[in-house]
Coordinates of C-alpha atoms in Angstrom, one line a residue:
Chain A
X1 CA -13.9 -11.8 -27.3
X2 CA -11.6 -11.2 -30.3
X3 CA -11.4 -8.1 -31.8
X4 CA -12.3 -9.0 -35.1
X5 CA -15.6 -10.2 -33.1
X6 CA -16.4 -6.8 -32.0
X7 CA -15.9 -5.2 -34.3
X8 CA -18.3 -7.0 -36.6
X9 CA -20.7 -6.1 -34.0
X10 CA -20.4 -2.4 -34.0
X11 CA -21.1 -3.4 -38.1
X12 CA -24.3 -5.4 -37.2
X13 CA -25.4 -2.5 -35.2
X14 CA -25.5 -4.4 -32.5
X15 CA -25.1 -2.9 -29.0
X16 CA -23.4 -5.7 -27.2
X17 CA -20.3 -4.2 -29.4
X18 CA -20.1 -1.3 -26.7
X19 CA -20.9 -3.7 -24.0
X20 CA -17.6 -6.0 -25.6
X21 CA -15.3 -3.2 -26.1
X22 CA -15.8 -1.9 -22.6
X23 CA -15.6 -5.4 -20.8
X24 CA -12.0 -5.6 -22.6
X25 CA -10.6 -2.4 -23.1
X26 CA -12.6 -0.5 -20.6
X27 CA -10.2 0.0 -17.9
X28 CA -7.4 0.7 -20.5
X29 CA -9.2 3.4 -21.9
X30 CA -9.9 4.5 -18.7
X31 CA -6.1 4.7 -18.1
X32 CA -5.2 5.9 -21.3
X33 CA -7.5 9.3 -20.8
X34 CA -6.8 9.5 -16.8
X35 CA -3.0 9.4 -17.4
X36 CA -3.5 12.6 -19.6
X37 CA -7.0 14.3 -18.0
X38 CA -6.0 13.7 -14.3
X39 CA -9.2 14.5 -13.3
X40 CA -11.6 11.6 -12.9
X41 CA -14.7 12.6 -14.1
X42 CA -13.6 13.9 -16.9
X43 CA -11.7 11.0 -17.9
X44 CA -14.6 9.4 -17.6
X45 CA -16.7 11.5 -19.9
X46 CA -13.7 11.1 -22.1
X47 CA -14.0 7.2 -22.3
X48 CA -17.8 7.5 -22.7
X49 CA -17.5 9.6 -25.8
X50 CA -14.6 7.1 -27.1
X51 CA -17.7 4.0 -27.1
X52 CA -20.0 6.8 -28.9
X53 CA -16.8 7.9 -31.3
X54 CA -16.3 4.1 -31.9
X55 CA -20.2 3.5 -32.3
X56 CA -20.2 6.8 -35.2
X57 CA -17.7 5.9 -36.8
X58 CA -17.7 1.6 -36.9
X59 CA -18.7 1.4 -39.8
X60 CA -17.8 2.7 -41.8
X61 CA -14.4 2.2 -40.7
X62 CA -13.2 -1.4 -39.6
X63 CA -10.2 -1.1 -37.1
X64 CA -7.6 -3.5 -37.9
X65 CA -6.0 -2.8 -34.3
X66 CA -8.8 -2.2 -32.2
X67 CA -7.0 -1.5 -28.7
X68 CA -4.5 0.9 -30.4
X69 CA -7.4 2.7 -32.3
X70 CA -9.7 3.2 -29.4
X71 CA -6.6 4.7 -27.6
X72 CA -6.4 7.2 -30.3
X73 CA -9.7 7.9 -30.0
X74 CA -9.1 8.8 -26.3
X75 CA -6.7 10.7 -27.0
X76 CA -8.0 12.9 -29.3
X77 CA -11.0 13.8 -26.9
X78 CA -8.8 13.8 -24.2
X79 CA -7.1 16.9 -26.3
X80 CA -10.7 18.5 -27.6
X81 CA -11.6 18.0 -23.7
X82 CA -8.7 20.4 -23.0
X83 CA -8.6 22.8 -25.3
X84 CA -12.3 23.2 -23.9
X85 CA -11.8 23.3 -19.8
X86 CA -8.4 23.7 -19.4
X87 CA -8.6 27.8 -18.4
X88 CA -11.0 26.7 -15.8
X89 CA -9.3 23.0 -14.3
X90 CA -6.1 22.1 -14.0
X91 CA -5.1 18.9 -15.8
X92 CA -1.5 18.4 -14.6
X93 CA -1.0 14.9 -16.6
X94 CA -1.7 16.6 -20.0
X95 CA 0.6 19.8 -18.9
X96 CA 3.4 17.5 -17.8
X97 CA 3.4 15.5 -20.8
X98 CA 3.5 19.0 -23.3
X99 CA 5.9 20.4 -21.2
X100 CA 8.2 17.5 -22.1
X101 CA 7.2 17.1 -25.4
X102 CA 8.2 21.0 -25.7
X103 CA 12.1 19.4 -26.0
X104 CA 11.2 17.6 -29.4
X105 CA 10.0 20.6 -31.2
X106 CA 12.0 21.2 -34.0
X107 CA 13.8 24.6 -34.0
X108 CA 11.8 26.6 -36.4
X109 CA 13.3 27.5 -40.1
X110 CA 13.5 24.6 -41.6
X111 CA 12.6 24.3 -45.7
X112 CA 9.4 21.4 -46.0
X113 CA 6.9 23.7 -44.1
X114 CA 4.8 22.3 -41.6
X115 CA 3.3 19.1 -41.7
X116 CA 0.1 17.5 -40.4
X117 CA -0.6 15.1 -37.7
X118 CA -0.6 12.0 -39.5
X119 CA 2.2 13.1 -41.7
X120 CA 4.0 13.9 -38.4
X121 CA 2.9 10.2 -37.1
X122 CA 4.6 8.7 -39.7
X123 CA 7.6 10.2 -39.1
X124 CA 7.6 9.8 -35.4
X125 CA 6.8 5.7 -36.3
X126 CA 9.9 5.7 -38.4
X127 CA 12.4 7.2 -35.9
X128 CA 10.8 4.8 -33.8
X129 CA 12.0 2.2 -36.0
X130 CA 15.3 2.5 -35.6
X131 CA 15.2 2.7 -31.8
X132 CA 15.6 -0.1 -29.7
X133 CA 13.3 -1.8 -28.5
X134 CA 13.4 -0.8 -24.8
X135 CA 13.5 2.9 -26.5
X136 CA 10.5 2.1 -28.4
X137 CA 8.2 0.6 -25.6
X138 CA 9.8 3.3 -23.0
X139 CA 8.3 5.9 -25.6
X140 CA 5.0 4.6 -26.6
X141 CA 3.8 4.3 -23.1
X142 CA 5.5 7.3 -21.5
X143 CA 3.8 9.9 -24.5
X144 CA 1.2 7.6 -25.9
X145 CA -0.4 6.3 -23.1
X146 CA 0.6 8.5 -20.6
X147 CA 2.4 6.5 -18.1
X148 CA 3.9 8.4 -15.2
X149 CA 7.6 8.5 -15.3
X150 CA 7.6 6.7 -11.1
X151 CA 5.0 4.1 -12.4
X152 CA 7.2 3.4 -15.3
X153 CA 10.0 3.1 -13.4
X154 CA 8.4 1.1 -10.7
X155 CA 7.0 -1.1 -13.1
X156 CA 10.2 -1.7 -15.5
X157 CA 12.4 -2.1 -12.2
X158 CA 14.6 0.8 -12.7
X159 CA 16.1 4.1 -11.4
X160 CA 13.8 7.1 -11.8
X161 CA 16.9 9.8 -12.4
X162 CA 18.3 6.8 -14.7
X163 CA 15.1 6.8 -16.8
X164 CA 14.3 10.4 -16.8
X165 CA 17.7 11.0 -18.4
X166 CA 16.9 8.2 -20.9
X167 CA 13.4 10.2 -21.5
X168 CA 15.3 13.4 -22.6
X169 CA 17.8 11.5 -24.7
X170 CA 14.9 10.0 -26.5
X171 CA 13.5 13.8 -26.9
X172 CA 16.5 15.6 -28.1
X173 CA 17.2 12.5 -30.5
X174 CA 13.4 13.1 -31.9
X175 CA 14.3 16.2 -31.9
X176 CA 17.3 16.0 -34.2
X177 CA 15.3 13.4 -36.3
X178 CA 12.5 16.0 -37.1
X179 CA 14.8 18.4 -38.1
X180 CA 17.2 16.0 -40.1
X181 CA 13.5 15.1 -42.2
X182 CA 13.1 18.9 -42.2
X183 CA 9.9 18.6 -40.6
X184 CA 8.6 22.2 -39.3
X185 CA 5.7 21.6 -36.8
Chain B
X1 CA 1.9 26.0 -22.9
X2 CA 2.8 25.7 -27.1
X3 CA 0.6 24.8 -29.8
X4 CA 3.8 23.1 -30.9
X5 CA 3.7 20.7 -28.2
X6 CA 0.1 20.2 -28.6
X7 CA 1.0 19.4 -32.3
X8 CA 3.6 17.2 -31.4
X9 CA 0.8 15.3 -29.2
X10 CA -1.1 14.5 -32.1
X11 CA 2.0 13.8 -33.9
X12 CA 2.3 11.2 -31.5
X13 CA -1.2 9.9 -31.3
X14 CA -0.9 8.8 -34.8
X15 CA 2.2 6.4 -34.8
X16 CA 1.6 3.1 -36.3
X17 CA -1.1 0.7 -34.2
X18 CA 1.9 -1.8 -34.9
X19 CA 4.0 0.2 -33.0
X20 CA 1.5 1.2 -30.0
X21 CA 0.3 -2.7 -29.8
X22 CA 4.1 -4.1 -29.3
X23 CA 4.7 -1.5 -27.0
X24 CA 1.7 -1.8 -24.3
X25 CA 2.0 -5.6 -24.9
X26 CA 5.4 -5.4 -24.0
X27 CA 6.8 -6.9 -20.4
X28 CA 10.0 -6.3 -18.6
X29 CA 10.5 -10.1 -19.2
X30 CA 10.0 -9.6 -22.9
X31 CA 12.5 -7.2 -23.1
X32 CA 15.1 -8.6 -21.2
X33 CA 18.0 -6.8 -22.6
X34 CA 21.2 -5.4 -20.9
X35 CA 19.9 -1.8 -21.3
X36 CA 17.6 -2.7 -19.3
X37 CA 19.9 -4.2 -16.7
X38 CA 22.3 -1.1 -16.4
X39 CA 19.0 1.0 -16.3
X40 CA 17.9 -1.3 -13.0
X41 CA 17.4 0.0 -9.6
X42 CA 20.2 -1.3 -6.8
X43 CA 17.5 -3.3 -4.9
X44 CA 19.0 -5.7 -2.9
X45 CA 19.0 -3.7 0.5
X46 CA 15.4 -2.9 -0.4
X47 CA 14.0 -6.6 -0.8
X48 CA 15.5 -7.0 2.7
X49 CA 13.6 -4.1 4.0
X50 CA 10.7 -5.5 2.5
X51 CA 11.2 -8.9 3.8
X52 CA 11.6 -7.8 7.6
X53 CA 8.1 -5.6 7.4
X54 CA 6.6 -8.2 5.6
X55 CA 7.5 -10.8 8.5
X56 CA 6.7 -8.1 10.5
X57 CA 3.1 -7.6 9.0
X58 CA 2.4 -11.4 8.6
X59 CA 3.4 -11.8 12.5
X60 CA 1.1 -8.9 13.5
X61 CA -2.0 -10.0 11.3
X62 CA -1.8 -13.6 12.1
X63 CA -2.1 -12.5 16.1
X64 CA -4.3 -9.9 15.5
X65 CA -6.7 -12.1 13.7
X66 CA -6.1 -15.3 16.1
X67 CA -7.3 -12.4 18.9
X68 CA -10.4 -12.0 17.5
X69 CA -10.9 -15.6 16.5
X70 CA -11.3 -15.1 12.7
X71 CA -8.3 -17.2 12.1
X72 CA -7.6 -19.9 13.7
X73 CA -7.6 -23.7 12.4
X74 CA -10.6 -24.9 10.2
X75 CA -12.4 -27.9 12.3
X76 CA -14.3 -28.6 9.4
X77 CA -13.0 -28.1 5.2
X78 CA -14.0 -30.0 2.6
X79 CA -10.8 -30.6 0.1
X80 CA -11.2 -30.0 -3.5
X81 CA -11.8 -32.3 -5.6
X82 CA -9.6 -33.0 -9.4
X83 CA -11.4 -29.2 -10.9
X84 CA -8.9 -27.9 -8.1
X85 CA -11.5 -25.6 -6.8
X86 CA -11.4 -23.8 -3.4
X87 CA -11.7 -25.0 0.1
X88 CA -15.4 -25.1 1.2
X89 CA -14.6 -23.2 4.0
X90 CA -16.7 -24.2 7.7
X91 CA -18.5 -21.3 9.3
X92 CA -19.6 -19.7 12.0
X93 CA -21.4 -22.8 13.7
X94 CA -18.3 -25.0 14.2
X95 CA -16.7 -22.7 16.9
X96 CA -16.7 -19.7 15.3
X97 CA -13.9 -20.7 12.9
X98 CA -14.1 -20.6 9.1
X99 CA -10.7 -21.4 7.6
X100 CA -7.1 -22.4 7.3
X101 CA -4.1 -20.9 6.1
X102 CA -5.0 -20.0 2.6
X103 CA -7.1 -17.3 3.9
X104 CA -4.1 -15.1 4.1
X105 CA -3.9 -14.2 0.6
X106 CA -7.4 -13.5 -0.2
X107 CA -9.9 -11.0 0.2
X108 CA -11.9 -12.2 2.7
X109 CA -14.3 -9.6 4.6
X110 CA -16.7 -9.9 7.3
X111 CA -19.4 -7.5 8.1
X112 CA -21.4 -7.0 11.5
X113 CA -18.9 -10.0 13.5
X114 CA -21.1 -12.3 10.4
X115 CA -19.0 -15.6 9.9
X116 CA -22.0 -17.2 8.0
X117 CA -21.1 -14.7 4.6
X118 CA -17.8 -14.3 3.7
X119 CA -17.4 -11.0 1.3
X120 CA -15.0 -10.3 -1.4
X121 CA -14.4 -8.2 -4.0
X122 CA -16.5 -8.1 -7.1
X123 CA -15.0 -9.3 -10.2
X124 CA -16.8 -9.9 -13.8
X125 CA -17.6 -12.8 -13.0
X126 CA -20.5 -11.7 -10.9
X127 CA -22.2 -9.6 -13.2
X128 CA -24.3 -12.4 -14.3
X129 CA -26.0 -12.1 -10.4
X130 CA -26.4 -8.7 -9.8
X131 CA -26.9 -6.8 -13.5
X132 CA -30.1 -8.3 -14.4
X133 CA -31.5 -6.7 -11.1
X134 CA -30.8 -3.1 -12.9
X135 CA -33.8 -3.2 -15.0
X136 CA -32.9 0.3 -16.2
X137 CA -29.3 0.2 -16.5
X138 CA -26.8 2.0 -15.1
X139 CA -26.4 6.0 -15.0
X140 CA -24.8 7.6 -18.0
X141 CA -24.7 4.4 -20.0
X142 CA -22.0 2.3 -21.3
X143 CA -20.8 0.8 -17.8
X144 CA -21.0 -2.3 -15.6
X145 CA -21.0 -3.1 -12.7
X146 CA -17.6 -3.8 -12.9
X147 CA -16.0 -0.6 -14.0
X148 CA -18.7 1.7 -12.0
X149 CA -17.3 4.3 -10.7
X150 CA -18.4 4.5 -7.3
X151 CA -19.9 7.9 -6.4
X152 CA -21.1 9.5 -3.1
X153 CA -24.9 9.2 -4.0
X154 CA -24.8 5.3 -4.6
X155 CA -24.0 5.1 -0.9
X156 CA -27.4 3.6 0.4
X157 CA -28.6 3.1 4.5
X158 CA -25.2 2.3 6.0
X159 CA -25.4 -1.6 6.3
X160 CA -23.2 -2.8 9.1
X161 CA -19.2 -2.1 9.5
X162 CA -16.4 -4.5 8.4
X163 CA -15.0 -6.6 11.8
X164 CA -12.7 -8.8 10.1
X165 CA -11.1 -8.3 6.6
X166 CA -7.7 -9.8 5.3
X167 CA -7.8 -6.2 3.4
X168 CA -7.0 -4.7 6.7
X169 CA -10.3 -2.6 6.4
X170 CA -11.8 -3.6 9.5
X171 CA -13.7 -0.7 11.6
X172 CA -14.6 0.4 7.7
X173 CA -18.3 1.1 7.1
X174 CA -20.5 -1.0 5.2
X175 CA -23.5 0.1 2.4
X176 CA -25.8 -0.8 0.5
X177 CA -25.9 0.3 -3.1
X178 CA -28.6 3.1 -3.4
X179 CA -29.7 1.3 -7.2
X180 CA -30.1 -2.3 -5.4
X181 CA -31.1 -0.8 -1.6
X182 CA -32.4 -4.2 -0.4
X183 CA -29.6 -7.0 -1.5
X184 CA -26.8 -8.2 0.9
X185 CA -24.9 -10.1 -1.3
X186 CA -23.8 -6.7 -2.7
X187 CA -22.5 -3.7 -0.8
X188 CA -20.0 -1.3 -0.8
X189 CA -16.8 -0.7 0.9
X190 CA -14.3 2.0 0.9
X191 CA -11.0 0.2 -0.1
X192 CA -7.4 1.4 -0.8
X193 CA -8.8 5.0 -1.8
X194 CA -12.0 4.0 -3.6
X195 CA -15.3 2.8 -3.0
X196 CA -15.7 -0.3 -4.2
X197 CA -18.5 -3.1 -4.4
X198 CA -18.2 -6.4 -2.3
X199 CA -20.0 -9.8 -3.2
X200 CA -21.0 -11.8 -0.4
X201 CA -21.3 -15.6 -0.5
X202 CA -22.5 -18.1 2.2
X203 CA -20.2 -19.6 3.7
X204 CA -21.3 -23.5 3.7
X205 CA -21.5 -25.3 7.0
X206 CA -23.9 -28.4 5.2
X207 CA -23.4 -29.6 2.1
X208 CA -24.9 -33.2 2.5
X209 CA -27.9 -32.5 0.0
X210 CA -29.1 -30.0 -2.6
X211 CA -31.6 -28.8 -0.4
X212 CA -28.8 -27.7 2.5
X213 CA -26.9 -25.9 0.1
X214 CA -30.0 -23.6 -1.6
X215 CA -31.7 -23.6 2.2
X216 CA -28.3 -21.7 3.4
X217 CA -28.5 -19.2 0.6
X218 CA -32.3 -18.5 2.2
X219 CA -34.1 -20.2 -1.0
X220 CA -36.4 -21.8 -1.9
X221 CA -38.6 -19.1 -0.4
X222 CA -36.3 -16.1 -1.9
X223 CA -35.3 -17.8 -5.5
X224 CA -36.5 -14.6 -7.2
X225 CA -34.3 -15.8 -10.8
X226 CA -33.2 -19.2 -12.1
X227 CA -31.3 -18.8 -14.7
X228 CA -29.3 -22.0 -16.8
X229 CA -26.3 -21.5 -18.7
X230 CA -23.9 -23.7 -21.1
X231 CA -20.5 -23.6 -19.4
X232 CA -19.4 -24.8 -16.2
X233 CA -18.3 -21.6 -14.7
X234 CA -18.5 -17.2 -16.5
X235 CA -16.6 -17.3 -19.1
X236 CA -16.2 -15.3 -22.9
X237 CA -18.0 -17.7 -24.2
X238 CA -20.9 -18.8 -22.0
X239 CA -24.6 -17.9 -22.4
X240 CA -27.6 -18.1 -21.2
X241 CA -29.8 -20.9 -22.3
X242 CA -32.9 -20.9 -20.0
X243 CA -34.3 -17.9 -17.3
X244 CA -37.4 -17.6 -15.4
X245 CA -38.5 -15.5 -12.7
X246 CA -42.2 -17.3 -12.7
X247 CA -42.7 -18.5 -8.8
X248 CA -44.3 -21.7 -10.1
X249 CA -41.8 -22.8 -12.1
X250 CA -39.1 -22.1 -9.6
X251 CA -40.4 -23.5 -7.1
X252 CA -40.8 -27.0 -9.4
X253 CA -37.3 -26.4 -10.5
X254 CA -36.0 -26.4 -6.7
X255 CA -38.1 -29.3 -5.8
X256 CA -36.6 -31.4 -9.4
X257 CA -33.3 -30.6 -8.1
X258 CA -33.8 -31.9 -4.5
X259 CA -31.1 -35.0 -4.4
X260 CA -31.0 -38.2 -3.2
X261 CA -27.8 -37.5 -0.4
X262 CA -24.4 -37.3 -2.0
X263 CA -21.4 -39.3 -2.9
X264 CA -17.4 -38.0 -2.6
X265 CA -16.2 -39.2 -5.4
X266 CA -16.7 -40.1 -9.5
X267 CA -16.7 -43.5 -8.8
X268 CA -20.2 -44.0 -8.2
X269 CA -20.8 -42.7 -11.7
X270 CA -20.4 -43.5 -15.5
X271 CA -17.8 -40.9 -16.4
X272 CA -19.0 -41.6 -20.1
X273 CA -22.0 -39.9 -19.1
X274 CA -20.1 -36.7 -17.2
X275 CA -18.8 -35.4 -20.4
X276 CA -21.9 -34.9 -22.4
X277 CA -24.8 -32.0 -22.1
X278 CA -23.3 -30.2 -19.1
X279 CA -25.2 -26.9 -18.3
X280 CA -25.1 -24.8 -15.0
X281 CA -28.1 -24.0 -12.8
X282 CA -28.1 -20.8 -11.0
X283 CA -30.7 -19.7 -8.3
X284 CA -31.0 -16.2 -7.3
X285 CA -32.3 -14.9 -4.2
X286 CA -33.7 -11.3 -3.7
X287 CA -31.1 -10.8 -1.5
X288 CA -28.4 -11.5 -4.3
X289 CA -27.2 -14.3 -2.7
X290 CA -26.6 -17.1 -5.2
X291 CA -26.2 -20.9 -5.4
X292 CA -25.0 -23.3 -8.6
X293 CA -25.1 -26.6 -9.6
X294 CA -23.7 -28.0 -12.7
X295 CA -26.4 -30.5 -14.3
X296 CA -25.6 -33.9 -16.0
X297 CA -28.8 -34.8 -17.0
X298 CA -27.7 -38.3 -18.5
X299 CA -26.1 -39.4 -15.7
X300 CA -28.1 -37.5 -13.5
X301 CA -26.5 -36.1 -11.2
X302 CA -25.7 -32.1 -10.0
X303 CA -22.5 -31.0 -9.1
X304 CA -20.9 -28.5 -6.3
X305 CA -17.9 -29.8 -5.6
X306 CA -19.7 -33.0 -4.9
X307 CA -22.6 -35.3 -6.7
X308 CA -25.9 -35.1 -5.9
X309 CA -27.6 -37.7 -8.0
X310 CA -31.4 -36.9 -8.5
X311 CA -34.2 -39.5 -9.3
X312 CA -34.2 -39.4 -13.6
X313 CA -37.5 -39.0 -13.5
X314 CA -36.6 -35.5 -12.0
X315 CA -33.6 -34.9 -14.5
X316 CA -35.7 -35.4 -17.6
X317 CA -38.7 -33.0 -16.5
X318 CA -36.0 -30.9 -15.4
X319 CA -34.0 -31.5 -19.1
X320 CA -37.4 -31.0 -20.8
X321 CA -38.0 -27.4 -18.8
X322 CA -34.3 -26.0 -19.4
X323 CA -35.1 -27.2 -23.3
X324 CA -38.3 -26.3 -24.3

């Protein structure tokens, strides 16, 4: 069914819209909060809340992508989902993907003060711009979705040291971008 | 771990949907580029690896299965006709053999030394047999059948163990799902690390009249469901025009449908009449075993891979009860 379709019937009320969006993105969602929550039962509760999230708040919003909405959805209860259990579970997707995303910070000092998330996002999407495109996909999927770096590499057909190294180029040169656009996080 | 990073997350999460849909729709293929290339894996010595194990697999399996007599030569399969669909394959009755070579790239799963019902995994496709059987729904909402997760307590009474399975899970045991305890033609198997449900489907041996075909799937006497939809097979856009579960009505419904012998071929019929009001009968037993027949009520005639003409007296009662 097309998006546009479904999403008309989350504004009918109707509650074949949940039914829809789970027959089509389902196992994507699925992915998109296991690749960060690890934990299988959470991820889930994570998806579950996503079709409730989506059900709360269609309308009165009216996605215009709904596959890259309903992963931000995930991933912002993936995130609330952390903060709450992560003193008692261990959630070694998430903690990997931080402790790489600890090379992007921006070394602290710099003038603009800090910025908010979707500030930030638009930033991030215009660095993104001007990478190529390989950079770009490599990027989305490895700290938006939450691919593993091996399934990545297995699936793209190349060298996991060769990709890692490509990984850190792309974070130092985020990095460097944040700071050039004076961004303080 | 910082609040930086956890910033930077969000950060992320809220990059343009343009970007995010490019990028997950995005194939090694669509990005051919020659970044790509000097990132690629030397994998020339590794294709050959692979090659020898997987000659070395295919030789094993093929004599491993030929000891055990699940794959041998079919005596009996009836070819597809022009829709391309699969072999009927013969079964257990004609020596124990039930296909040919395409078998080796399926799914194929046999439970209990059972040639007569040939399992596979479920796929969306058969939700439409077993989800209007869970007259409450599924636990914690918002799930199929098809994207269930599996847990311990849906194991039901232990139902048999695989003996034959082109999945390699032979010796694997075999149960029922605790929310349908009593239906064969769904169980589940533990399979490359997960639980997972399995569809069974009879394996054909007749299929010289209507009557052969639903009598092999145990029906008329378990048709619990006939339900008639608008398309020719599951798809986005198919629904469901006509359902009853009234015992009166399906038993007149299988006795409408009961043929007049079969013919091989189009030729016997006005293809002028094939392409108009085609809708699909589908007979459910209470054992979720399932049989189909398209309907052409002008011409009249059902399909499964052959024609079964009916007397039109039969097809218009039969029109007038799908179209009340």
């Amino acid at each position: 069914m097309e998006d546009e379709r479904i999403v008309e019937l989350f504004w009918q009320r109707d509650e074949d819209a949940v039914t829809q969006t789970e027959r089509k993105y389902g196992a994507y969602c699925y992915a998109v909060a296991f690749n960060v929550l690890s934990v299988r039962e959470d991820a889930e509760e994570c998806v579950s809340d996503a079709y409730r999230r989506a059900w709360d708040s269609i309308p009165p919003e009216r996605p215009k992508l709904l596959k890259a909405w309903l992963g931000k959805v995930v991933r912002n209860i993936a995130l609330n989902l952390w903060n709450k259990n992560h003193a008692q579970k261990r959630y070694s997707g998430f903690e990997q993907l931080l402790s790489e995303l600890e090379d992007c910070v921006p070394a602290s000092g710099s003038v603009e003060g800090s910025v908010d998330s979707e500030e930030l996002g638009r930033v991030i999407s215009e660095w993104l711009r001007e990478q190529s495109e390989l950079d770009r996909v490599l990027f989305v999927r490895r700290y938006w979705k939450g691919e593993a770096l091996n399934a990545l590499a297995d699936e793209w057909g190349v060298s996991q040291n060769k990709l890692a190294q490509k990984m850190l180029r792309l974070r130092r040169s985020l990095r460097s971008a944040l700071e050039r656009e004076g961004v303080e996080i | 771990m910082s609040e930086k990073a956890k910033e930077l997350f969000n950060g992320i999460t809220n990059i343009d949907d343009e970007l995010i849909e490019s990028a997950l729709a995005a194939t090694p293929e669509s990005v051919k580029t020659e970044e790509l290339t000097a990132l690629a894996k030397k994998t020339w010595f590794k294709w050959a690896a692979a090659a020898a194990i997987f000659c070395v697999i295919i030789v094993g399996a093929f004599v491993a299965l030929n000891a055990t007599g699940v794959f041998a030569p079919a005596s009996e399969q009836i070819q597809s006709g022009e829709s391309g669909e699969p072999h009927i394959q013969s079964g257990a009755n004609s020596d124990d053999e039930i296909g040919g070579v395409d078998l080796l790239i399926g799914d194929s799963t046999y439970i209990n030394g059972d040639l007569n019902v040939r399992y596979r995994l479920l796929s969306a496709d058969d939700l439409h047999r077993f989800e209007p059987l869970l007259k409450d729904g599924l636990p914690r909402g918002f799930k199929t059948l098809a994207t269930y997760w599996i847990k311990e307590e849906d194991l039901g009474e232990q139902m048999g163990v695989v003996t034959g399975s082109e999945l390699g899970i032979a010796g694997q045991k075999v149960y029922h799902f605790a929310l349908l305890p009593d239906l064969d033609g769904l169980c589940i198997i533990r399979y490359d690390g997960k639980y997972r449900f399995f569809v069974g489907d009879v394996v054909l041996t007749d299929v010289t009249s209507t009557d052969a075909i639903l009598a092999a799937n145990g029906m008329p006497e378990d048709c619990v469901r006939i339900a008639v939809y608008n398309t020719a097979f599951h798809e986005e856009n198919t629904e469901q025009i006509f359902s009853t579960e009234d015992p009166a009505l399906i038993s007149e419904i299988c006795r409408l449908v009961k043929s007049n012998g079969m013919t091989e071929s189009y030729t016997d019929l006005d293809e002028e009449l094939l392409n108009v009001e085609l809708c699909r009968i589908c007979f459910y037993s209470k054992k979720g075993m399932y049989a189909q027949f398209s309907f052409y009520p002008s011409a009249p005639v059902l399909i499964y891979y052959y024609f079964y003409p009916i007397p039109p007296e039969n097809a218009q009662r039969l029109y007038e009860i799908i179209n009340p």
